[in-house]
mmCIF file of C-alpha atoms and ligand atoms in Angstrom:
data_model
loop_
_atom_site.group_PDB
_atom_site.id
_atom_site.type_symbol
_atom_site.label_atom_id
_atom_site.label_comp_id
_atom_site.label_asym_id
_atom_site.label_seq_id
_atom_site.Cartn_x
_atom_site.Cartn_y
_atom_site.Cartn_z
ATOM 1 C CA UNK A 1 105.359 285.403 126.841
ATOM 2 C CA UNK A 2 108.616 285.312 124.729
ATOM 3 C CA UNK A 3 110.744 287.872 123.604
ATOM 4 C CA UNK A 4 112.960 288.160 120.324
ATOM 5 C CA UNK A 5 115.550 290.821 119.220
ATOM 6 C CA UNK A 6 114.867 291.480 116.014
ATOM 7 C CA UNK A 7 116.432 294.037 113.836
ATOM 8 C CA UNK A 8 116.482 295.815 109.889
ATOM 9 C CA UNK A 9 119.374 295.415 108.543
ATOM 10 C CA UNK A 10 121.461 298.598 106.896
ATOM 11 C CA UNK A 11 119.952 297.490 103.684
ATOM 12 C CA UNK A 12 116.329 296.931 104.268
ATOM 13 C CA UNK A 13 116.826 300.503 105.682
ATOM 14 C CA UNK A 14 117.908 302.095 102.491
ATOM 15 C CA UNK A 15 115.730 299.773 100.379
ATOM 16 C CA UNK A 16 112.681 301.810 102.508
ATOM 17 C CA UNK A 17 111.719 298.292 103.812
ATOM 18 C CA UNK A 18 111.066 298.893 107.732
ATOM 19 C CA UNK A 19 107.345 299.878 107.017
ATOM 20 C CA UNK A 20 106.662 296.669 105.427
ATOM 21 C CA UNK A 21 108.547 294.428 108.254
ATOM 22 C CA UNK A 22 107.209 296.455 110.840
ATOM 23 C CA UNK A 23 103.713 296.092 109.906
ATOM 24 C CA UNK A 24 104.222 292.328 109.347
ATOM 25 C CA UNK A 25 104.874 291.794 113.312
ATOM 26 C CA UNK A 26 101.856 294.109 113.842
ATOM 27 C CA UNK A 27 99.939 292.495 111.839
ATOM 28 C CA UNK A 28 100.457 289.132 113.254
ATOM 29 C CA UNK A 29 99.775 290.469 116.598
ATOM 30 C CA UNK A 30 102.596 290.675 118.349
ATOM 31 C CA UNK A 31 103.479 293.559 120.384
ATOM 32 C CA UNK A 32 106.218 296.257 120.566
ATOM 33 C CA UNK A 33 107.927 296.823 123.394
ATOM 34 C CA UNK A 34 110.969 298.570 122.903
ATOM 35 C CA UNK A 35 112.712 299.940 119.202
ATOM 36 C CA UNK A 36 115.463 302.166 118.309
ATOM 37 C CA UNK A 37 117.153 303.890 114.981
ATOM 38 C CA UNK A 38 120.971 303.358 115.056
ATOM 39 C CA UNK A 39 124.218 303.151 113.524
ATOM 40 C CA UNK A 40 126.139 299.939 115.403
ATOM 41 C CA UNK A 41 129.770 300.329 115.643
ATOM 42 C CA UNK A 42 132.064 297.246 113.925
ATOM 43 C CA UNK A 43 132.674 296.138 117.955
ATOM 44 C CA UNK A 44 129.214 295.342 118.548
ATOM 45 C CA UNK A 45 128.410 293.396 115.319
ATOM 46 C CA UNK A 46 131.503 291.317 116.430
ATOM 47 C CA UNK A 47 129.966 290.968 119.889
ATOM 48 C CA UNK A 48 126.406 290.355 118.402
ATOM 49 C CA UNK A 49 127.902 287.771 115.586
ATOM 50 C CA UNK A 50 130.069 286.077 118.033
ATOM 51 C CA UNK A 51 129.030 282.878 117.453
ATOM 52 C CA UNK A 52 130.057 283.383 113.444
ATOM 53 C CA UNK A 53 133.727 284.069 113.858
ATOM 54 C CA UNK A 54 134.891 281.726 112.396
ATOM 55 C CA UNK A 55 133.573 281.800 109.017
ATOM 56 C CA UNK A 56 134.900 283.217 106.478
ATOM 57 C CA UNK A 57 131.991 286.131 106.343
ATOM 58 C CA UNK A 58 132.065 287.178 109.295
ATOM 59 C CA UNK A 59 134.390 289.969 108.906
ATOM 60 C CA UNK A 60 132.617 291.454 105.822
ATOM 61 C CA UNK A 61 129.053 291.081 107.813
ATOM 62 C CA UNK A 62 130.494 293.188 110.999
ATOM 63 C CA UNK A 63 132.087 295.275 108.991
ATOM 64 C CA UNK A 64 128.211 295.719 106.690
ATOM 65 C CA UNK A 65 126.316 295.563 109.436
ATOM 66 C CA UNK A 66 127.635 298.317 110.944
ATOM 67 C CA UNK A 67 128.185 300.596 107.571
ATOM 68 C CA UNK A 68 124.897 302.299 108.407
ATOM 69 C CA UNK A 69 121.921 302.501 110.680
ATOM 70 C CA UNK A 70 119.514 299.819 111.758
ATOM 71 C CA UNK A 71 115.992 299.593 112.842
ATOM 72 C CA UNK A 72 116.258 297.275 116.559
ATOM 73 C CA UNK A 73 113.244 296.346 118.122
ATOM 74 C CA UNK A 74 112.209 293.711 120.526
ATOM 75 C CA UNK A 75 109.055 292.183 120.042
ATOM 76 C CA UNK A 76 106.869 290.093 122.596
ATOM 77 C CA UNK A 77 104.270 287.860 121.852
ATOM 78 C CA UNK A 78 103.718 283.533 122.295
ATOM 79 C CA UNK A 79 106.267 281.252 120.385
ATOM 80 C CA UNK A 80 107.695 284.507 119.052
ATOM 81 C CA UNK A 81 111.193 282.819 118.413
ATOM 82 C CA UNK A 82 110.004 280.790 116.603
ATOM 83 C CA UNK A 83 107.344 282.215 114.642
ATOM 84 C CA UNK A 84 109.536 285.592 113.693
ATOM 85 C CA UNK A 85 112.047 283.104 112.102
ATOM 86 C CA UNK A 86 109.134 281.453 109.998
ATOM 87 C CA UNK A 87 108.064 284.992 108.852
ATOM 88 C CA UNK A 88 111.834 285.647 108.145
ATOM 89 C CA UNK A 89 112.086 282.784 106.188
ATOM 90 C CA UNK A 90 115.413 281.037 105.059
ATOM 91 C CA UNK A 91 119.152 282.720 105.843
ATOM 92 C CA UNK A 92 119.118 282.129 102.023
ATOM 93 C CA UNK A 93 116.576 284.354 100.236
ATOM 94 C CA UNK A 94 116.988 281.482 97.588
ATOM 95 C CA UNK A 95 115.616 278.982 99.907
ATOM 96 C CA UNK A 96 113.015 281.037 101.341
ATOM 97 C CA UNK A 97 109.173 280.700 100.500
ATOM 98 C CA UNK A 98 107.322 283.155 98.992
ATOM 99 C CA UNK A 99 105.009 285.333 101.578
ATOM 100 C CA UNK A 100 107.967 285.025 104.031
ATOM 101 C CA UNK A 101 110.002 288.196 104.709
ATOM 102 C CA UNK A 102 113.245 287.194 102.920
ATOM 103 C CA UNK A 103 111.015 285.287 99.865
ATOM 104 C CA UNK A 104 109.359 288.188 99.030
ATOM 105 C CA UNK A 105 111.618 291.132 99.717
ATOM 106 C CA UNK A 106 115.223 290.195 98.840
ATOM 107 C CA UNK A 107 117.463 287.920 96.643
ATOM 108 C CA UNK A 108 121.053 287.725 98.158
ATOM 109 C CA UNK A 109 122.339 285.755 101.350
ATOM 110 C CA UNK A 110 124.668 288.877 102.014
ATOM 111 C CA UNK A 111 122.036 291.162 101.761
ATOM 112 C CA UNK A 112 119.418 289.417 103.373
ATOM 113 C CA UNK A 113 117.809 292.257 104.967
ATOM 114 C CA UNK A 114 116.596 291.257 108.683
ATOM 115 C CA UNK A 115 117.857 289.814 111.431
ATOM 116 C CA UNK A 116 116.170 287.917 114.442
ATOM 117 C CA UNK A 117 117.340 285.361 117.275
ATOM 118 C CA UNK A 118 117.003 281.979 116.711
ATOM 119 C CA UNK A 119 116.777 280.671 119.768
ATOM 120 C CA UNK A 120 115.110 281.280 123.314
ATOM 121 C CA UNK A 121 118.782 281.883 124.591
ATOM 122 C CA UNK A 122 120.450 284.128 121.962
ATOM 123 C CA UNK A 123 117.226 286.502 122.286
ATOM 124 C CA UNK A 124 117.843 286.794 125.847
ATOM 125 C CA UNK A 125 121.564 287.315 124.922
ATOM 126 C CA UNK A 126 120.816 289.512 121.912
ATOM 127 C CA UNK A 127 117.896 291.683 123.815
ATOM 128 C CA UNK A 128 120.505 292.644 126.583
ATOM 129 C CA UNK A 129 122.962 293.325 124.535
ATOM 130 C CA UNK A 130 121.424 295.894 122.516
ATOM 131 C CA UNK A 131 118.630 297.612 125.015
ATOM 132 C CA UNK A 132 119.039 298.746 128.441
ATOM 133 C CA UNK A 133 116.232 298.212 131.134
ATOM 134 C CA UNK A 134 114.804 301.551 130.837
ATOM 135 C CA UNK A 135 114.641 301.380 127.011
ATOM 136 C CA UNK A 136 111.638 299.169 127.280
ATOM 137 C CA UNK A 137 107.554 300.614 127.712
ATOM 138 C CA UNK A 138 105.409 298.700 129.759
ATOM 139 C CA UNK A 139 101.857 299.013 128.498
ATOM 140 C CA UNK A 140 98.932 296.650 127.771
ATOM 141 C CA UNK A 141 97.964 296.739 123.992
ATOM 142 C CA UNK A 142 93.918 297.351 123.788
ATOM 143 C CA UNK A 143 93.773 293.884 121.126
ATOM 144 C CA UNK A 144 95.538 291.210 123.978
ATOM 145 C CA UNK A 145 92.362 289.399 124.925
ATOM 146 C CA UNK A 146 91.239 288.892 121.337
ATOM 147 C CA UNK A 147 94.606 287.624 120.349
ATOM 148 C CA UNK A 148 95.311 285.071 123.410
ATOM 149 C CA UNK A 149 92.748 282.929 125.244
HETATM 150 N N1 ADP B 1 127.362 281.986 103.251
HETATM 151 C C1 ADP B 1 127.178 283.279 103.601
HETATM 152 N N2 ADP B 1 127.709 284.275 102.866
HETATM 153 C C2 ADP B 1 127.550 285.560 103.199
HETATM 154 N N3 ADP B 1 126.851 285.965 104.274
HETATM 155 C C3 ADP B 1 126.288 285.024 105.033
HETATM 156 C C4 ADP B 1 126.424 283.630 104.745
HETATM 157 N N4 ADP B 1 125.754 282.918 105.694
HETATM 158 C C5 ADP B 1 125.245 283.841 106.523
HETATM 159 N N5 ADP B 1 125.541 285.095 106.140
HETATM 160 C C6 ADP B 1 125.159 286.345 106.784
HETATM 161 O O1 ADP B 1 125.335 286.212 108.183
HETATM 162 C C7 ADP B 1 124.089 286.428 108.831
HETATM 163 C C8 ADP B 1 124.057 285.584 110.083
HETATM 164 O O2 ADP B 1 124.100 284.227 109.729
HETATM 165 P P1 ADP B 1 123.124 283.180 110.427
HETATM 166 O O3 ADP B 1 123.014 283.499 111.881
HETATM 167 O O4 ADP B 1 123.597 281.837 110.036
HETATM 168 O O5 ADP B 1 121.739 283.450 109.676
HETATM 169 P P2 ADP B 1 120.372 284.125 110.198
HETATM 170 O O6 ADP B 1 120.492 285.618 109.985
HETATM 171 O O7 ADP B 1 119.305 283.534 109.337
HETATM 172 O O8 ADP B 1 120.220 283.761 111.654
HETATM 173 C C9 ADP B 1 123.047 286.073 107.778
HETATM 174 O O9 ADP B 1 121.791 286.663 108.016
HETATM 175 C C10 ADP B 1 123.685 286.631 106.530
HETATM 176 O O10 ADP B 1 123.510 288.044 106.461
HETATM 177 MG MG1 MG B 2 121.533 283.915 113.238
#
């Protein structure tokens, strides 16, 4: 089983959009296994979004990203690095597909409303650096043997 860090960002939280995302992961069947409401400070985004510093955003995105609070969750499930970026669709809301998260819930690149890793690698980086080991519940969800053979 994989596991993927993947978080609301500040304005899928205002726009009331965690329900939606949330249930989206449900849905598909993956499973929950740790989550947490907060405000990031500017330090962390730049720690998070290290591998962006040198582009020209990256300033403004640390700086957005950590302007209010976000929904972080890590999710567990088969493929799930992959498969959460399909259901994210695009970085570009432009480019992204309808029924995807980002082609039906948002329009701008800088306001692109999710994030998640997207690779095996960054989610290990990305799920340590934003839960501790005690953060996470260990529990067996009642729907695992109709969802996996
Ligand atoms: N050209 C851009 N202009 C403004 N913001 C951008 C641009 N490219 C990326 N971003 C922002 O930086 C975030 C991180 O970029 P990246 O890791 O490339 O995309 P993703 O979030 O799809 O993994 C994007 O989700 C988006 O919010
Ligand atoms: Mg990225």
């Amino acid at each position: 089983m994989e596991r993927t860090f993947i978080a609301v960002k500040p304005d899928g939280v205002q726009r009331g959009l965690c329900g939606d995302i949330i249930k989206r992961f449900e849905a598909r069947g993956f499973k929950l296994v740790a989550a947490k409401f907060i405000q990031a400070s500017e330090e962390h985004m730049k720690n998070h979004y290290l591998d962006l510093k040198d582009m020209p955003f990256y300033g403004g995105l640390c700086k957005y990203m950590s302007s209010g609070p976000v929904f972080a969750m890590v999710w567990e499930g088969q493929s799930i690095v992959k498969l959460a970026r399909m259901m994210m669709g695009e970085t570009n809301p432009a480019d992204s597909k309808p029924g995807s998260i980002r082609g039906d819930l948002c329009i701008n690149i800088g306001r692109n409303i999710i994030h998640g890793s997207d690779t095996l690698e960054n989610a290990k980086r990305e799920v340590g650096l934003w839960f501790k080991a005690e953060e996470f519940v260990t529990y067996t969800p009642c729907t695992q043997t109709f969802l996996y053979e």
